[in-house]
mmCIF file of C-alpha atoms in Angstrom:
data_model
loop_
_atom_site.group_PDB
_atom_site.id
_atom_site.type_symbol
_atom_site.label_atom_id
_atom_site.label_comp_id
_atom_site.label_asym_id
_atom_site.label_seq_id
_atom_site.Cartn_x
_atom_site.Cartn_y
_atom_site.Cartn_z
ATOM 1 C CA SER A 1 -53.847 95.817 133.480
ATOM 2 C CA GLU A 2 -53.661 96.362 136.794
ATOM 3 C CA GLU A 3 -50.308 94.788 137.552
ATOM 4 C CA ALA A 4 -48.604 96.670 134.371
ATOM 5 C CA PHE A 5 -50.968 99.662 136.368
ATOM 6 C CA THR A 6 -48.558 99.244 139.690
ATOM 7 C CA THR A 7 -45.447 98.852 138.261
ATOM 8 C CA LEU A 8 -45.404 102.067 136.512
ATOM 9 C CA PHE A 9 -47.382 103.055 140.099
ATOM 10 C CA TYR A 10 -44.155 101.620 141.730
ATOM 11 C CA HIS A 11 -41.921 103.092 139.344
ATOM 12 C CA TYR A 12 -43.094 107.054 139.462
ATOM 13 C CA ARG A 13 -44.009 107.843 142.306
ATOM 14 C CA GLY A 14 -41.107 109.419 144.025
ATOM 15 C CA LYS A 15 -40.016 110.806 141.411
ATOM 16 C CA LEU A 16 -42.724 112.717 140.447
ATOM 17 C CA TYR A 17 -43.010 114.234 144.372
ATOM 18 C CA HIS A 18 -40.225 114.877 144.647
ATOM 19 C CA TYR A 19 -40.702 116.769 140.812
ATOM 20 C CA ILE A 20 -44.120 117.992 142.637
ATOM 21 C CA PHE A 21 -43.499 119.524 145.538
ATOM 22 C CA THR A 22 -40.659 121.566 143.754
ATOM 23 C CA ILE A 23 -44.149 123.065 142.310
ATOM 24 C CA THR A 24 -46.174 123.747 145.610
ATOM 25 C CA PHE A 25 -43.924 123.013 148.076
ATOM 26 C CA SER A 26 -46.516 120.730 150.373
ATOM 27 C CA ARG A 27 -46.102 117.297 150.914
ATOM 28 C CA GLU A 28 -49.829 116.453 151.442
ATOM 29 C CA VAL A 29 -50.662 118.394 148.007
ATOM 30 C CA ALA A 30 -47.594 116.412 146.074
ATOM 31 C CA GLU A 31 -49.406 113.396 148.277
ATOM 32 C CA ASP A 32 -52.325 114.334 146.453
ATOM 33 C CA THR A 33 -51.365 115.033 142.975
ATOM 34 C CA VAL A 34 -49.784 112.132 142.950
ATOM 35 C CA HIS A 35 -52.305 110.217 143.545
ATOM 36 C CA ASP A 36 -54.156 112.301 141.698
ATOM 37 C CA VAL A 37 -52.098 112.070 138.377
ATOM 38 C CA PHE A 38 -51.972 108.191 138.579
ATOM 39 C CA LEU A 39 -56.023 108.034 138.560
ATOM 40 C CA LYS A 40 -56.352 110.588 135.456
ATOM 41 C CA ILE A 41 -53.849 107.719 133.938
ATOM 42 C CA TRP A 42 -56.169 104.950 134.984
ATOM 43 C CA LEU A 43 -58.982 106.937 134.203
ATOM 44 C CA GLN A 44 -57.842 107.030 130.631
ATOM 45 C CA ARG A 45 -55.933 104.140 130.291
ATOM 46 C CA GLU A 46 -57.299 103.435 126.752
ATOM 47 C CA HIS A 47 -56.303 106.354 125.574
ATOM 48 C CA LEU A 48 -52.852 106.093 125.888
ATOM 49 C CA HIS A 49 -51.610 103.710 123.003
ATOM 50 C CA GLY A 50 -51.265 107.068 120.791
ATOM 51 C CA VAL A 51 -48.607 108.312 123.474
ATOM 52 C CA GLU A 52 -44.622 108.470 121.801
ATOM 53 C CA ASN A 53 -43.458 109.086 125.007
ATOM 54 C CA PHE A 54 -44.424 108.843 128.142
ATOM 55 C CA ARG A 55 -42.376 110.513 130.658
ATOM 56 C CA ALA A 56 -43.654 113.409 129.101
ATOM 57 C CA TYR A 57 -47.093 112.547 128.615
ATOM 58 C CA LEU A 58 -46.469 112.002 132.828
ATOM 59 C CA TYR A 59 -44.383 114.961 133.734
ATOM 60 C CA THR A 60 -46.454 117.306 131.565
ATOM 61 C CA ILE A 61 -50.115 115.667 133.777
ATOM 62 C CA SER A 62 -47.978 116.195 136.145
ATOM 63 C CA LYS A 63 -47.209 119.608 135.940
ATOM 64 C CA ASN A 64 -51.036 120.589 135.627
ATOM 65 C CA GLU A 65 -51.951 118.839 138.058
ATOM 66 C CA SER A 66 -49.548 121.043 140.395
ATOM 67 C CA LEU A 67 -50.759 123.987 138.436
ATOM 68 C CA ASN A 68 -54.374 122.985 139.097
ATOM 69 C CA ALA A 69 -53.258 122.846 143.383
ATOM 70 C CA LEU A 70 -51.774 125.673 143.713
ATOM 71 C CA LYS A 71 -54.240 127.265 141.574
ATOM 72 C CA ARG A 72 -57.180 125.576 143.998
ATOM 73 C CA SER A 73 -55.005 126.369 147.514
ATOM 74 C CA MET A 74 -55.039 130.464 146.241
ATOM 75 C CA ARG A 75 -59.090 130.063 145.886
ATOM 76 C CA GLU A 76 -59.241 128.479 148.678
ATOM 77 C CA LEU A 77 -56.786 130.972 150.217
ATOM 78 C CA ARG A 78 -58.880 134.127 148.813
ATOM 79 C CA LEU A 79 -62.024 132.523 150.268
ATOM 80 C CA PHE A 80 -59.876 132.231 153.997
ATOM 81 C CA GLN A 81 -59.056 135.859 153.290
ATOM 82 C CA GLU A 82 -62.753 137.382 152.861
ATOM 83 C CA TRP A 83 -64.027 134.843 155.630
ATOM 84 C CA ASP A 84 -60.598 136.682 157.787
ATOM 85 C CA LYS A 85 -61.725 139.926 156.526
ATOM 86 C CA LEU A 86 -65.664 139.598 157.432
ATOM 87 C CA ARG A 87 -63.962 138.429 161.004
ATOM 88 C CA ASP A 88 -61.791 140.420 161.938
ATOM 89 C CA ASP A 89 -64.763 143.037 160.799
ATOM 90 C CA GLU A 90 -67.083 141.178 164.037
ATOM 91 C CA ALA A 91 -64.219 141.566 166.368
ATOM 92 C CA VAL A 92 -64.591 145.183 166.188
ATOM 93 C CA THR A 93 -68.447 145.123 167.655
ATOM 94 C CA GLN A 94 -67.673 141.247 169.423
ATOM 95 C CA PRO A 95 -65.443 140.507 172.921
ATOM 96 C CA GLU A 96 -62.077 138.392 171.686
ATOM 97 C CA ARG A 97 -63.032 135.499 170.604
ATOM 98 C CA ASP A 98 -60.989 132.260 172.655
ATOM 99 C CA PRO A 99 -58.229 130.200 170.679
ATOM 100 C CA LEU A 100 -59.326 127.667 171.968
ATOM 101 C CA GLN A 101 -63.110 128.273 170.953
ATOM 102 C CA ASP A 102 -61.692 128.260 166.870
ATOM 103 C CA GLN A 103 -59.239 125.472 167.411
ATOM 104 C CA LEU A 104 -62.586 122.953 168.659
ATOM 105 C CA GLU A 105 -64.880 125.080 166.059
ATOM 106 C CA LEU A 106 -62.045 123.727 163.798
ATOM 107 C CA ILE A 107 -62.540 120.119 165.080
ATOM 108 C CA ASP A 108 -66.775 120.109 164.720
ATOM 109 C CA GLU A 109 -66.073 121.256 161.153
ATOM 110 C CA ALA A 110 -63.695 118.724 160.527
ATOM 111 C CA ILE A 111 -65.380 115.939 162.576
ATOM 112 C CA ALA A 112 -69.311 117.003 160.342
ATOM 113 C CA ARG A 113 -67.524 116.368 157.630
ATOM 114 C CA LEU A 114 -67.416 112.403 158.071
ATOM 115 C CA THR A 115 -68.897 110.086 157.050
ATOM 116 C CA ASP A 116 -72.509 109.783 158.835
ATOM 117 C CA ARG A 117 -71.468 106.451 160.076
ATOM 118 C CA GLN A 118 -67.646 107.294 161.013
ATOM 119 C CA ARG A 119 -68.950 110.422 163.280
ATOM 120 C CA GLN A 120 -70.742 107.703 164.864
ATOM 121 C CA VAL A 121 -67.822 105.878 165.031
ATOM 122 C CA TYR A 122 -65.936 108.225 166.503
ATOM 123 C CA GLN A 123 -68.883 110.058 168.755
ATOM 124 C CA LEU A 124 -69.018 107.255 170.457
ATOM 125 C CA HIS A 125 -65.297 106.981 171.033
ATOM 126 C CA ARG A 126 -64.169 109.709 171.792
ATOM 127 C CA HIS A 127 -67.333 111.632 173.674
ATOM 128 C CA GLU A 128 -69.064 108.319 175.303
ATOM 129 C CA ARG A 129 -65.601 106.408 175.668
ATOM 130 C CA LEU A 130 -67.241 103.236 174.504
ATOM 131 C CA THR A 131 -65.107 100.317 173.468
ATOM 132 C CA TYR A 132 -65.400 98.888 169.777
ATOM 133 C CA GLN A 133 -66.272 96.278 170.906
ATOM 134 C CA GLN A 134 -69.187 97.944 173.132
ATOM 135 C CA ILE A 135 -69.653 100.294 170.032
ATOM 136 C CA ALA A 136 -69.981 96.978 167.420
ATOM 137 C CA GLU A 137 -72.245 95.602 170.337
ATOM 138 C CA ARG A 138 -74.600 98.864 170.314
ATOM 139 C CA LEU A 139 -74.199 99.348 166.117
ATOM 140 C CA GLY A 140 -74.742 95.593 164.972
ATOM 141 C CA VAL A 141 -71.407 95.771 162.908
ATOM 142 C CA GLY A 142 -67.752 94.298 163.343
ATOM 143 C CA LYS A 143 -65.111 94.859 165.543
ATOM 144 C CA GLU A 144 -62.270 94.936 163.079
ATOM 145 C CA THR A 145 -65.938 97.779 160.845
ATOM 146 C CA VAL A 146 -65.647 99.658 164.073
ATOM 147 C CA LYS A 147 -62.031 100.198 163.897
ATOM 148 C CA THR A 148 -62.070 100.941 160.421
ATOM 149 C CA HIS A 149 -64.498 104.062 160.940
ATOM 150 C CA LEU A 150 -62.695 105.134 163.495
ATOM 151 C CA GLU A 151 -59.000 104.902 161.030
ATOM 152 C CA ALA A 152 -61.530 106.969 158.510
ATOM 153 C CA ALA A 153 -61.963 109.228 161.016
ATOM 154 C CA VAL A 154 -59.438 110.204 162.682
ATOM 155 C CA LYS A 155 -57.357 110.249 159.045
ATOM 156 C CA ALA A 156 -59.645 112.060 157.567
ATOM 157 C CA ILE A 157 -59.832 114.830 160.901
ATOM 158 C CA ARG A 158 -56.771 115.571 160.223
ATOM 159 C CA LYS A 159 -55.853 115.605 156.544
ATOM 160 C CA HIS A 160 -58.808 118.205 157.415
ATOM 161 C CA LEU A 161 -56.626 120.346 160.148
ATOM 162 C CA GLU A 162 -53.819 120.059 158.108
ATOM 163 C CA ASN A 163 -54.852 121.505 155.096
ATOM 164 C CA ARG A 164 -56.430 124.190 157.451
ATOM 165 C CA ILE A 165 -52.956 124.445 159.027
ATOM 166 C CA ALA A 166 -51.086 124.746 155.115
ATOM 167 C CA LEU A 167 -53.878 127.220 154.436
ATOM 168 C CA LEU A 168 -53.288 129.451 157.498
ATOM 169 C CA LEU A 169 -49.546 129.845 156.994
ATOM 170 C CA LEU A 170 -49.803 129.893 152.780
ATOM 171 C CA LEU A 171 -51.267 133.346 154.707
ATOM 172 C CA LEU A 172 -49.120 134.022 156.904
ATOM 173 C CA ALA A 173 -46.542 133.415 154.488
ATOM 174 C CA GLU A 174 -48.541 136.441 152.121
ATOM 175 C CA GLU A 175 -48.095 138.388 154.774
ATOM 176 C CA PHE A 176 -44.746 138.320 155.780
ATOM 177 C CA PHE A 177 -43.827 138.747 151.774
ATOM 178 C CA LYS A 178 -45.776 141.954 151.066
#
């Protein structure tokens, strides 16, 4: 039942977060992995009646999901390194880039990943400086809908930037420990 699942979630959430953090050393990855674990539990709830030790089962799933998250991070890291190498190769033939330009491109990349409505609301608010009410009137939606889309857009942009920064920190750490 949803009530039992909610009870399990609140009982184990903090413990799993700390356990996963000791594996990944990343707050964002730990938070995401906790949610992935509970999503997996929810999706497999009909098959859990055969599990004798739920706590051990939960920690095993957490460990596996943590390792999968680390593998994904390493794949992203390798892709980033390849991209960085290509960029370094191009830098030999091109003038030095402005760091501000790189930051703006990263933000543009994050904006491009938004849903169409989130992107539209974000751009109307940030670029055209329209109020929630003005955006709501222009789009024919409620003011609260505008607020919801804008909050989701900002959260998605922030998460994208945090992930890219975490990836950059992993790269720097790898270079440091070579």
